[in-house]
């Protein structure tokens, strides 16, 4: 329970909170709200104690709650304002102008003895009227609002931090599962190899056993037969002698051959590469901290042609980087999904039935493609990637356009130019999260932040970037004269938000909340309009796709 010095208006033995407490009841360790104030006694009274007070002091005038404006400030408030924060039980009496510090006598004695300008707080030079205090109200309100906003942001950051850590744990668990699977495969291969070696050696030994037993049987049979030959049968004795002599030579040859073979033993030698690798490692990797407000700086840019022989001019609607470093390109003009290697060479492609508007990663070996032709084709195609080749696994037909798609937490999020939907991985609609029918492309594309608590939506029609929570509720919007017709948005793992403008031909960086511009990242005023961007998780480079242009532009990170 708080003491009277800590919280003067919260009295002993009670959880009730009053601005004014009856002084008589307070002296008896009872909390009662004061309803009257006596100017003569300078004390507050409850409705019961004021009756006794009136009987004892009939000439005293008491002020009721209707005249509370004439009451002095509550004792608790006065104590709260005048108590020294550093020395318990001491009251503020002085002011040190050298340090702009309110002091009690102990403060002055210990810390301000050498100061030149220590004066009584009641001196005229420090005097402030109530009107002066009232003028601070606006500053207090503004600061309070800023503090509350900051606290909310920090609380969100705490949740985001925990979410990011949970994602890291999940990623580590997946890595461990991969390692377990790889080790299981190595164990099985080693066992199979040992089984083959044992089978080969057994076969050789069993062949020797068979040959030895056969020789023994033949010799024993000839011996038994010779024992039965009569002494006078010289002809039969001759035949038996020659057969036994021949068998002895043959069996002796077999014996020498078997005896010349080395005895086999089995042992296991561990591949030290694995053991040495583990011995040199202290962790599976590093957990990095990064600041979402850090400006993304780029240096030179390079151009890589992705046009194949016989194709029309490319139109790079979307760029998606895979964990192995390959880059997936949605070439809408040629109705192709193309795989680029780390050197941005086209190594494979897959023909789509209509324009591939967007592509997103589902797993390390699967992508989802939004296919849309502005008319009748509204589909999501799931492609499996194996050894730089693509195979179609599933097709989901939609009842609305599909201009953007993302996979998160086992669900597919789909933009339809005017609404944002959430689907299961089997194509079942779960809900319509957000809708804006004020224009044709108010929900053109979107991106989810790394922690999964915000969605940044491209409002192409109104030149805005909207921010929603994961329930689809509107949080904020951003617009800037330098950003015209925003067309794509990406969020880095550090929650840096990148937006490219179709008409303004530039890339800008927003803060993680999507409310303020941090920097102009790049400007491509020459050439055709921008269509897509992607920030590499491995190199930090920024990939840019353009309208009717065969080149993917790569900005290196500074």
Coordinates of C-alpha atoms in Angstrom, one line a residue:
X1 CA 0.0 0.0 0.0
X2 CA 1.4 3.4 -0.9
X3 CA 2.3 5.7 2.0
X4 CA 0.9 9.1 2.6
X5 CA 4.2 10.6 1.4
X6 CA 4.1 8.7 -1.9
X7 CA 0.5 9.2 -2.7
X8 CA -1.1 11.7 -0.4
X9 CA -4.6 11.4 -1.7
X10 CA -4.7 7.6 -1.4
X11 CA -5.4 7.0 2.2
X12 CA -4.4 4.0 4.4
X13 CA -6.5 0.9 4.4
X14 CA -8.5 1.8 1.3
X15 CA -8.3 1.7 -2.5
X16 CA -10.6 4.7 -2.9
X17 CA -9.1 7.8 -4.4
X18 CA -10.4 11.4 -3.5
X19 CA -9.0 14.8 -4.3
X20 CA -10.0 16.1 -0.9
X21 CA -10.2 13.9 2.3
X22 CA -11.7 14.7 5.7
X23 CA -8.8 15.8 8.0
X24 CA -10.5 14.4 11.1
X25 CA -11.2 11.0 9.6
X26 CA -7.7 11.0 8.1
X27 CA -6.2 11.4 11.6
X28 CA -8.1 8.3 12.6
X29 CA -6.8 6.3 9.7
X30 CA -10.1 6.4 7.9
X31 CA -10.6 7.6 4.3
X32 CA -13.7 9.8 3.8
X33 CA -14.3 12.3 1.1
X34 CA -14.3 15.9 2.2
X35 CA -17.4 17.9 1.3
X36 CA -16.7 21.1 3.3
X37 CA -13.7 23.4 3.9
X38 CA -13.3 25.7 6.9
X39 CA -11.3 28.8 6.1
X40 CA -10.7 29.5 9.8
X41 CA -9.4 26.0 10.6
X42 CA -7.8 25.5 7.2
X43 CA -9.2 22.0 7.2
X44 CA -11.5 19.8 5.2
X45 CA -14.5 17.9 6.7
X46 CA -16.9 15.2 5.7
X47 CA -20.7 15.6 6.2
X48 CA -20.5 13.9 9.6
X49 CA -17.5 15.7 11.0
X50 CA -18.7 19.1 9.8
X51 CA -21.7 18.8 12.1
X52 CA -19.4 18.3 15.1
X53 CA -17.3 21.2 13.9
X54 CA -20.3 23.4 13.6
X55 CA -21.3 22.6 17.2
X56 CA -17.8 23.5 18.5
X57 CA -17.1 26.5 16.2
X58 CA -20.4 28.2 15.5
X59 CA -18.7 31.4 14.2
X60 CA -16.6 29.5 11.6
X61 CA -17.8 29.7 8.0
X62 CA -17.6 26.5 6.0
X63 CA -17.5 26.3 2.2
X64 CA -19.4 23.5 0.5
X65 CA -18.6 21.7 -2.7
X66 CA -20.6 24.3 -4.6
X67 CA -18.0 26.8 -3.6
X68 CA -15.1 24.5 -4.2
X69 CA -13.4 27.2 -6.4
X70 CA -12.7 29.0 -3.2
X71 CA -11.0 26.0 -1.6
X72 CA -7.2 25.9 -1.5
X73 CA -5.4 23.2 -3.6
X74 CA -5.8 19.8 -2.1
X75 CA -3.2 18.7 0.3
X76 CA -2.3 15.7 -1.8
X77 CA -1.8 17.9 -4.9
X78 CA 0.3 20.4 -3.0
X79 CA 2.5 17.7 -1.5
X80 CA 2.9 16.1 -4.9
X81 CA 4.0 19.4 -6.4
X82 CA 6.3 20.6 -3.6
X83 CA 7.9 17.4 -2.4
X84 CA 11.6 16.8 -3.4
X85 CA 12.0 13.9 -5.8
X86 CA 15.5 13.1 -4.5
X87 CA 15.1 13.5 -0.7
X88 CA 12.2 11.8 0.9
X89 CA 10.2 14.0 3.3
X90 CA 11.8 17.2 2.1
X91 CA 9.9 20.1 0.4
X92 CA 11.0 22.3 -2.4
X93 CA 12.0 25.7 -1.1
X94 CA 14.7 27.0 -3.4
X95 CA 15.7 27.3 -7.0
X96 CA 19.2 27.0 -8.5
X97 CA 19.4 29.2 -11.6
X98 CA 22.9 27.8 -12.4
X99 CA 21.4 24.4 -13.0
X100 CA 17.7 25.4 -13.5
X101 CA 16.9 23.0 -10.7
X102 CA 14.3 23.1 -7.9
X103 CA 15.9 22.3 -4.6
X104 CA 15.1 21.3 -1.0
X105 CA 17.5 22.3 1.8
X106 CA 19.3 19.0 1.5
X107 CA 19.8 19.5 -2.3
X108 CA 21.4 22.8 -1.6
X109 CA 23.6 21.4 1.1
X110 CA 24.9 18.4 -0.9
X111 CA 24.9 19.6 -4.5
X112 CA 24.5 23.3 -4.9
X113 CA 26.7 24.9 -2.1
X114 CA 29.1 26.3 -4.7
X115 CA 26.4 27.7 -7.0
X116 CA 26.1 31.5 -7.2
X117 CA 22.4 31.8 -7.9
X118 CA 20.4 29.9 -5.3
X119 CA 17.3 31.8 -4.2
X120 CA 14.1 31.2 -2.3
X121 CA 11.3 29.9 -4.5
X122 CA 9.1 32.6 -3.0
X123 CA 11.3 35.5 -4.2
X124 CA 9.7 37.9 -6.6
X125 CA 12.0 37.0 -9.6
X126 CA 10.4 33.5 -9.7
X127 CA 6.8 34.5 -9.1
X128 CA 4.3 33.2 -11.6
X129 CA 0.6 33.9 -11.7
X130 CA -2.1 31.3 -12.4
X131 CA -2.6 32.7 -15.9
X132 CA 1.1 31.9 -16.6
X133 CA 0.4 28.4 -15.6
X134 CA -2.7 28.2 -17.8
X135 CA -0.6 29.2 -20.8
X136 CA 1.3 25.9 -20.5
X137 CA -1.9 23.9 -21.1
X138 CA -1.5 23.8 -24.9
X139 CA 2.1 22.7 -24.5
X140 CA 1.1 20.0 -22.0
X141 CA -1.7 18.7 -24.4
X142 CA 0.7 18.6 -27.3
X143 CA 3.4 16.9 -25.4
X144 CA 0.9 14.4 -23.9
X145 CA -0.3 13.5 -27.3
X146 CA 3.2 13.0 -28.6
X147 CA 4.1 10.9 -25.6
X148 CA 1.0 8.7 -26.0
X149 CA 1.7 8.2 -29.7
X150 CA 5.3 7.3 -28.9
X151 CA 4.2 4.9 -26.2
X152 CA 1.8 3.2 -28.6
X153 CA 4.5 3.0 -31.3
X154 CA 7.0 1.5 -28.8
X155 CA 4.3 -1.0 -27.6
X156 CA 3.8 -2.0 -31.2
X157 CA 7.5 -2.3 -31.6
X158 CA 7.7 -4.7 -28.6
X159 CA 5.0 -6.8 -30.2
X160 CA 6.8 -6.6 -33.6
X161 CA 10.1 -7.6 -31.9
X162 CA 8.6 -10.6 -30.3
X163 CA 6.9 -11.6 -33.6
X164 CA 10.2 -11.2 -35.4
X165 CA 11.9 -13.4 -32.8
X166 CA 9.1 -16.0 -33.1
X167 CA 9.7 -16.0 -36.9
X168 CA 13.4 -16.5 -36.3
X169 CA 12.7 -19.5 -34.0
X170 CA 10.5 -20.9 -36.7
X171 CA 13.2 -20.4 -39.3
X172 CA 15.8 -22.1 -37.1
X173 CA 13.4 -25.0 -36.5
X174 CA 13.0 -25.4 -40.3
X175 CA 16.8 -25.3 -40.7
X176 CA 17.2 -28.0 -38.0
X177 CA 14.6 -30.1 -39.8
X178 CA 16.5 -29.7 -43.0
X179 CA 19.7 -30.7 -41.3
X180 CA 18.0 -33.7 -39.7
X181 CA 16.7 -34.8 -43.1
X182 CA 20.1 -34.4 -44.6
X183 CA 21.7 -36.4 -41.8
X184 CA 19.1 -39.1 -42.0
X185 CA 19.8 -39.4 -45.7
X186 CA 23.6 -39.6 -45.0
X187 CA 23.0 -42.3 -42.4
X188 CA 20.7 -44.3 -44.7
X189 CA 23.3 -44.1 -47.5
X190 CA 26.1 -45.2 -45.2
X191 CA 24.0 -48.1 -43.9
X192 CA 23.1 -49.2 -47.5
X193 CA 26.7 -49.0 -48.5
X194 CA 27.7 -51.1 -45.5
X195 CA 24.9 -53.6 -46.4
X196 CA 26.3 -53.9 -49.9
X197 CA 29.8 -54.5 -48.7
X198 CA 28.7 -57.2 -46.2
X199 CA 26.6 -58.9 -48.9
X200 CA 29.6 -59.0 -51.2
X201 CA 31.9 -60.4 -48.6
X202 CA 29.3 -62.9 -47.4
X203 CA 28.9 -64.1 -51.0
X204 CA 32.6 -64.7 -51.3
X205 CA 32.9 -66.5 -48.0
X206 CA 29.8 -68.6 -48.6
X207 CA 31.2 -69.6 -52.0
X208 CA 34.4 -70.8 -50.3
X209 CA 32.3 -72.7 -47.7
X210 CA 30.3 -74.3 -50.4
X211 CA 33.5 -75.3 -52.3
X212 CA 35.2 -76.7 -49.2
X213 CA 32.1 -78.7 -48.2
X214 CA 31.8 -80.1 -51.7
X215 CA 35.4 -81.2 -51.7
X216 CA 35.0 -82.9 -48.3
X217 CA 32.0 -84.7 -49.5
X218 CA 33.7 -85.9 -52.6
X219 CA 36.8 -87.1 -50.7
X220 CA 34.7 -88.8 -48.1
X221 CA 32.7 -90.5 -50.7
X222 CA 35.8 -91.8 -52.5
X223 CA 37.3 -92.9 -49.2
X224 CA 34.2 -94.9 -48.2
X225 CA 34.1 -96.5 -51.7
X226 CA 37.8 -97.5 -51.5
X227 CA 37.3 -99.1 -48.1
X228 CA 34.8 -101.5 -49.7
X229 CA 37.1 -102.7 -52.6
X230 CA 38.2 -106.4 -52.2
X231 CA 42.0 -106.9 -51.9
X232 CA 42.1 -109.1 -55.0
X233 CA 40.2 -106.5 -57.2
X234 CA 43.2 -104.8 -58.6
X235 CA 41.4 -103.1 -61.5
X236 CA 38.9 -101.3 -59.3
X237 CA 41.6 -100.4 -56.8
X238 CA 43.5 -98.8 -59.7
X239 CA 40.5 -96.7 -60.7
X240 CA 39.8 -95.7 -57.1
X241 CA 43.5 -94.8 -56.6
X242 CA 43.6 -92.6 -59.6
X243 CA 40.3 -90.8 -58.7
X244 CA 41.3 -90.2 -55.1
X245 CA 44.7 -89.0 -56.3
X246 CA 43.1 -86.6 -58.7
X247 CA 40.6 -85.4 -56.1
X248 CA 43.4 -84.8 -53.6
X249 CA 45.1 -82.6 -56.2
X250 CA 41.9 -80.7 -56.9
X251 CA 41.0 -80.2 -53.3
X252 CA 44.5 -79.2 -52.4
X253 CA 44.4 -76.5 -55.1
X254 CA 41.0 -75.3 -53.7
X255 CA 42.4 -75.3 -50.2
X256 CA 45.5 -73.3 -51.3
X257 CA 43.3 -70.8 -53.1
X258 CA 40.9 -70.4 -50.1
X259 CA 43.9 -70.1 -47.8
X260 CA 45.5 -67.4 -49.9
X261 CA 42.5 -65.1 -49.4
X262 CA 42.8 -62.5 -46.7
X263 CA 40.5 -62.5 -43.7
X264 CA 38.0 -59.6 -43.9
X265 CA 37.1 -57.3 -40.9
X266 CA 34.7 -54.4 -40.9
X267 CA 35.2 -51.0 -39.3
X268 CA 33.7 -47.5 -39.7
X269 CA 35.7 -44.3 -40.3
X270 CA 33.8 -41.1 -39.7
X271 CA 34.0 -38.3 -42.4
X272 CA 35.9 -35.7 -40.4
X273 CA 34.6 -32.9 -42.6
X274 CA 31.2 -32.9 -40.8
X275 CA 32.8 -33.1 -37.3
X276 CA 35.4 -30.4 -38.1
X277 CA 32.7 -28.1 -39.5
X278 CA 30.6 -28.5 -36.4
X279 CA 33.6 -27.9 -34.2
X280 CA 34.4 -24.6 -35.9
X281 CA 30.8 -23.3 -35.5
X282 CA 29.4 -21.6 -32.4
X283 CA 25.9 -20.8 -33.7
X284 CA 23.7 -21.6 -36.7
X285 CA 23.9 -18.0 -37.8
X286 CA 23.7 -14.4 -36.5
X287 CA 20.6 -12.6 -35.3
X288 CA 21.0 -9.1 -36.8
X289 CA 19.4 -5.9 -35.5
X290 CA 18.5 -3.2 -38.0
X291 CA 16.8 0.1 -38.0
X292 CA 13.8 0.6 -40.2
X293 CA 14.6 4.3 -40.5
X294 CA 18.1 3.6 -41.9
X295 CA 18.2 5.2 -45.4
X296 CA 18.7 2.7 -48.2
X297 CA 21.6 4.1 -50.3
X298 CA 22.5 2.9 -53.7
X299 CA 25.5 3.3 -56.0
X300 CA 25.7 2.3 -59.7
X301 CA 23.0 0.5 -61.6
X302 CA 23.4 -2.3 -64.1
X303 CA 21.0 -3.4 -66.9
X304 CA 20.4 -7.0 -67.8
X305 CA 18.4 -8.0 -70.9
X306 CA 15.9 -10.8 -70.3
X307 CA 14.3 -10.9 -73.8
X308 CA 14.3 -14.3 -75.5
X309 CA 14.6 -14.9 -79.2
X310 CA 11.4 -14.2 -81.1
X311 CA 9.7 -12.4 -78.2
X312 CA 8.0 -9.1 -78.2
X313 CA 9.4 -6.2 -76.0
X314 CA 9.2 -7.3 -72.4
X315 CA 7.0 -5.9 -69.7
X316 CA 8.4 -6.8 -66.2
X317 CA 5.2 -6.6 -64.1
X318 CA 6.8 -8.3 -61.0
X319 CA 10.1 -9.4 -59.6
X320 CA 10.5 -12.0 -56.9
X321 CA 13.7 -13.3 -55.3
X322 CA 13.9 -17.0 -54.2
X323 CA 16.1 -18.2 -51.3
X324 CA 18.6 -19.9 -53.6
X325 CA 19.3 -16.5 -55.2
X326 CA 17.3 -17.1 -58.4
X327 CA 15.0 -14.3 -59.5
X328 CA 11.5 -15.0 -60.8
X329 CA 10.2 -12.5 -63.4
X330 CA 6.6 -12.0 -64.5
X331 CA 6.8 -10.9 -68.2
X332 CA 3.3 -9.8 -68.8
X333 CA 3.8 -8.8 -72.5
X334 CA 5.0 -12.3 -73.4
X335 CA 2.8 -14.2 -70.9
X336 CA 5.8 -15.9 -69.4
X337 CA 7.2 -16.6 -65.9
X338 CA 11.0 -16.6 -66.3
X339 CA 13.7 -17.8 -64.0
X340 CA 17.0 -15.8 -63.8
X341 CA 20.1 -17.1 -62.2
X342 CA 22.3 -15.1 -60.0
X343 CA 23.9 -13.5 -63.0
X344 CA 20.4 -12.5 -64.4
X345 CA 20.6 -14.9 -67.3
X346 CA 17.3 -16.5 -68.3
X347 CA 17.7 -20.2 -67.4
X348 CA 14.0 -21.3 -67.8
X349 CA 10.5 -20.1 -68.5
X350 CA 6.9 -21.2 -68.3
X351 CA 4.1 -20.1 -70.6
X352 CA 1.0 -18.7 -68.8
X353 CA -2.5 -18.6 -70.4
X354 CA -2.7 -14.8 -69.9
X355 CA -0.8 -11.9 -68.4
X356 CA 1.1 -12.9 -65.2
X357 CA 0.5 -9.8 -63.1
X358 CA 2.2 -10.8 -59.9
X359 CA 4.3 -13.6 -58.4
X360 CA 5.1 -14.4 -54.8
X361 CA 7.0 -17.1 -53.0
X362 CA 5.1 -19.8 -51.1
X363 CA 7.9 -22.1 -50.1
X364 CA 11.5 -22.5 -51.1
X365 CA 10.3 -24.5 -54.1
X366 CA 6.9 -23.0 -54.9
X367 CA 5.5 -19.7 -56.2
X368 CA 2.0 -18.4 -56.7
X369 CA 1.2 -16.4 -59.9
X370 CA -1.7 -14.0 -60.3
X371 CA -2.9 -14.3 -63.9
X372 CA -5.2 -11.6 -65.2
X373 CA -6.2 -10.4 -68.7
X374 CA -8.4 -7.4 -67.8
X375 CA -11.4 -9.4 -68.9
X376 CA -12.3 -13.0 -68.2
X377 CA -9.2 -14.6 -66.8
X378 CA -8.9 -14.3 -63.0
X379 CA -6.7 -17.1 -61.8
X380 CA -4.0 -18.1 -59.3
X381 CA -1.5 -20.7 -60.6
X382 CA 0.8 -22.5 -58.2
X383 CA 4.1 -23.6 -59.8
X384 CA 6.6 -26.0 -58.4
X385 CA 10.3 -25.2 -59.0
X386 CA 12.8 -28.1 -59.4
X387 CA 16.3 -27.7 -60.8
X388 CA 15.4 -24.5 -62.6
X389 CA 12.3 -25.9 -64.2
X390 CA 8.7 -25.2 -63.4
X391 CA 5.7 -27.5 -63.2
X392 CA 2.1 -26.4 -62.6
X393 CA 0.6 -27.9 -59.5
X394 CA -2.7 -26.2 -59.0
X395 CA -5.0 -23.5 -60.5
X396 CA -7.6 -21.5 -58.5
X397 CA -10.2 -19.6 -60.4
X398 CA -11.4 -16.3 -58.9
X399 CA -14.5 -14.2 -59.4
X400 CA -12.6 -10.9 -59.3
X401 CA -9.5 -9.4 -60.9
X402 CA -6.1 -10.3 -59.3
X403 CA -3.4 -7.6 -59.6
X404 CA -1.4 -8.5 -56.5
X405 CA -0.8 -11.6 -54.4
X406 CA 1.1 -12.4 -51.2
X407 CA 1.5 -15.5 -49.1
X408 CA 1.6 -15.2 -45.3
X409 CA 1.0 -17.6 -42.5
X410 CA -0.6 -20.3 -44.7
X411 CA -3.0 -17.9 -46.4
X412 CA -3.0 -16.1 -49.8
X413 CA -3.8 -12.4 -49.8
X414 CA -5.1 -11.1 -53.1
X415 CA -5.6 -7.5 -54.4
X416 CA -8.4 -7.0 -57.0
X417 CA -7.9 -3.3 -58.0
X418 CA -10.6 -2.2 -55.5
X419 CA -10.5 -4.8 -52.6
X420 CA -8.2 -7.0 -50.6
X421 CA -9.2 -10.6 -50.0
X422 CA -7.8 -13.5 -48.0
X423 CA -7.9 -17.1 -49.2
X424 CA -6.9 -20.5 -48.0
X425 CA -4.2 -22.4 -49.9
X426 CA -7.0 -24.5 -51.4
X427 CA -8.6 -21.4 -53.0
X428 CA -11.4 -21.0 -50.4
X429 CA -12.4 -17.4 -49.8
X430 CA -12.1 -16.5 -46.1
X431 CA -13.0 -12.8 -46.1
X432 CA -12.9 -9.4 -47.8
X433 CA -10.5 -7.5 -45.6
X434 CA -10.7 -4.0 -47.2
X435 CA -12.6 -2.3 -50.0
X436 CA -12.5 1.1 -51.7
X437 CA -14.8 1.6 -54.7
X438 CA -14.0 5.3 -55.1
X439 CA -11.7 4.6 -58.1
X440 CA -10.7 1.8 -60.4
X441 CA -7.2 1.1 -58.9
X442 CA -7.6 2.0 -55.2
X443 CA -6.2 -1.5 -54.1
X444 CA -3.8 -2.3 -56.9
X445 CA -0.9 -4.0 -55.0
X446 CA 0.2 -4.4 -51.4
X447 CA 3.0 -5.7 -49.2
X448 CA 3.0 -7.2 -45.7
X449 CA 5.7 -6.2 -43.3
X450 CA 8.1 -8.8 -41.9
X451 CA 6.4 -9.1 -38.6
X452 CA 2.9 -9.5 -40.1
X453 CA 1.2 -6.7 -38.3
X454 CA 0.8 -4.1 -41.1
X455 CA -0.3 -4.1 -44.8
X456 CA 0.9 -1.3 -47.1
X457 CA -1.6 -0.9 -50.0
X458 CA -1.0 0.9 -53.3
X459 CA -3.9 3.3 -54.1
X460 CA -2.8 4.0 -57.7
X461 CA -5.9 6.2 -58.5
X462 CA -5.4 8.7 -55.7
X463 CA -1.6 8.6 -55.7
X464 CA -1.4 7.2 -52.1
X465 CA 0.1 4.5 -50.0
X466 CA -2.4 3.2 -47.4
X467 CA -1.5 1.3 -44.2
X468 CA -3.9 -1.3 -42.7
X469 CA -3.6 -3.6 -39.8
X470 CA -3.9 -7.3 -40.3
X471 CA -7.7 -7.1 -39.8
X472 CA -7.9 -4.7 -42.7
X473 CA -8.7 -1.7 -40.6
X474 CA -7.4 1.6 -42.0
X475 CA -4.4 3.1 -40.0
X476 CA -3.0 5.9 -42.1
X477 CA -2.2 7.1 -45.6
X478 CA 0.7 8.8 -47.3
X479 CA 0.9 11.1 -50.3
X480 CA 3.7 13.2 -51.8
X481 CA 3.8 15.4 -54.8
X482 CA 7.0 13.6 -55.9
X483 CA 5.2 10.2 -56.0
X484 CA 2.8 10.0 -58.9
X485 CA 0.8 6.9 -59.7
X486 CA 2.5 4.6 -57.1
X487 CA 2.4 1.1 -58.6
X488 CA 4.5 -1.3 -56.4
X489 CA 5.5 -1.5 -52.8
X490 CA 8.1 -3.7 -51.1
X491 CA 9.0 -4.1 -47.4
X492 CA 12.5 -5.3 -46.5
X493 CA 13.3 -7.6 -43.6
X494 CA 14.3 -4.4 -41.6
X495 CA 10.8 -3.0 -42.3
X496 CA 12.0 -0.4 -44.7
X497 CA 9.1 0.5 -47.0
X498 CA 10.0 1.1 -50.7
X499 CA 7.5 2.5 -53.2
X500 CA 8.0 3.1 -56.9
X501 CA 6.0 5.6 -59.0
X502 CA 4.8 4.6 -62.4
X503 CA 4.5 8.2 -63.7
X504 CA 7.1 9.9 -61.5
X505 CA 9.6 7.2 -62.4
X506 CA 11.2 7.2 -59.0
X507 CA 11.7 5.1 -55.8
X508 CA 11.1 6.6 -52.4
X509 CA 11.6 5.1 -48.9
X510 CA 8.9 5.5 -46.2
X511 CA 9.2 4.8 -42.4
X512 CA 8.0 1.5 -41.2
X513 CA 4.5 2.9 -40.3
X514 CA 4.1 4.2 -43.9
X515 CA 3.3 7.7 -42.7
X516 CA 6.5 9.7 -43.6
X517 CA 9.0 9.8 -46.4
X518 CA 12.5 9.2 -45.3
X519 CA 14.5 9.5 -48.5
X520 CA 14.5 9.5 -52.3
X521 CA 16.2 6.2 -53.2
X522 CA 16.5 6.4 -57.0
X523 CA 15.2 8.3 -60.0
X524 CA 14.9 6.8 -63.5
X525 CA 13.6 9.8 -65.4
X526 CA 15.0 8.6 -68.7
X527 CA 13.2 5.7 -70.4
X528 CA 9.8 4.1 -69.8
X529 CA 7.6 4.1 -66.7
X530 CA 8.3 1.8 -63.7
X531 CA 6.2 -1.3 -63.0
X532 CA 7.9 -3.2 -60.3
X533 CA 10.6 -3.3 -57.6
X534 CA 12.2 -5.9 -55.4
X535 CA 14.8 -5.6 -52.6
X536 CA 17.2 -8.5 -52.5
X537 CA 17.3 -10.2 -49.1
X538 CA 20.8 -11.6 -49.9
X539 CA 22.6 -8.6 -51.4
X540 CA 20.5 -5.6 -50.5
X541 CA 20.3 -4.7 -54.2
X542 CA 17.2 -3.2 -55.6
X543 CA 15.7 -4.8 -58.8
X544 CA 13.5 -2.6 -61.0
X545 CA 11.2 -3.6 -63.9
X546 CA 9.9 -1.2 -66.5
X547 CA 7.0 -0.9 -68.9
X548 CA 7.9 -2.1 -72.5
X549 CA 11.5 -2.5 -71.6
X550 CA 13.7 -5.7 -72.0
X551 CA 16.1 -4.8 -69.2
X552 CA 15.9 -5.5 -65.5
X553 CA 17.7 -2.6 -63.7
X554 CA 19.8 -3.6 -60.7
X555 CA 20.9 -0.9 -58.1
X556 CA 23.8 -2.0 -56.0
X557 CA 23.6 -1.2 -52.3
X558 CA 26.1 1.3 -51.1

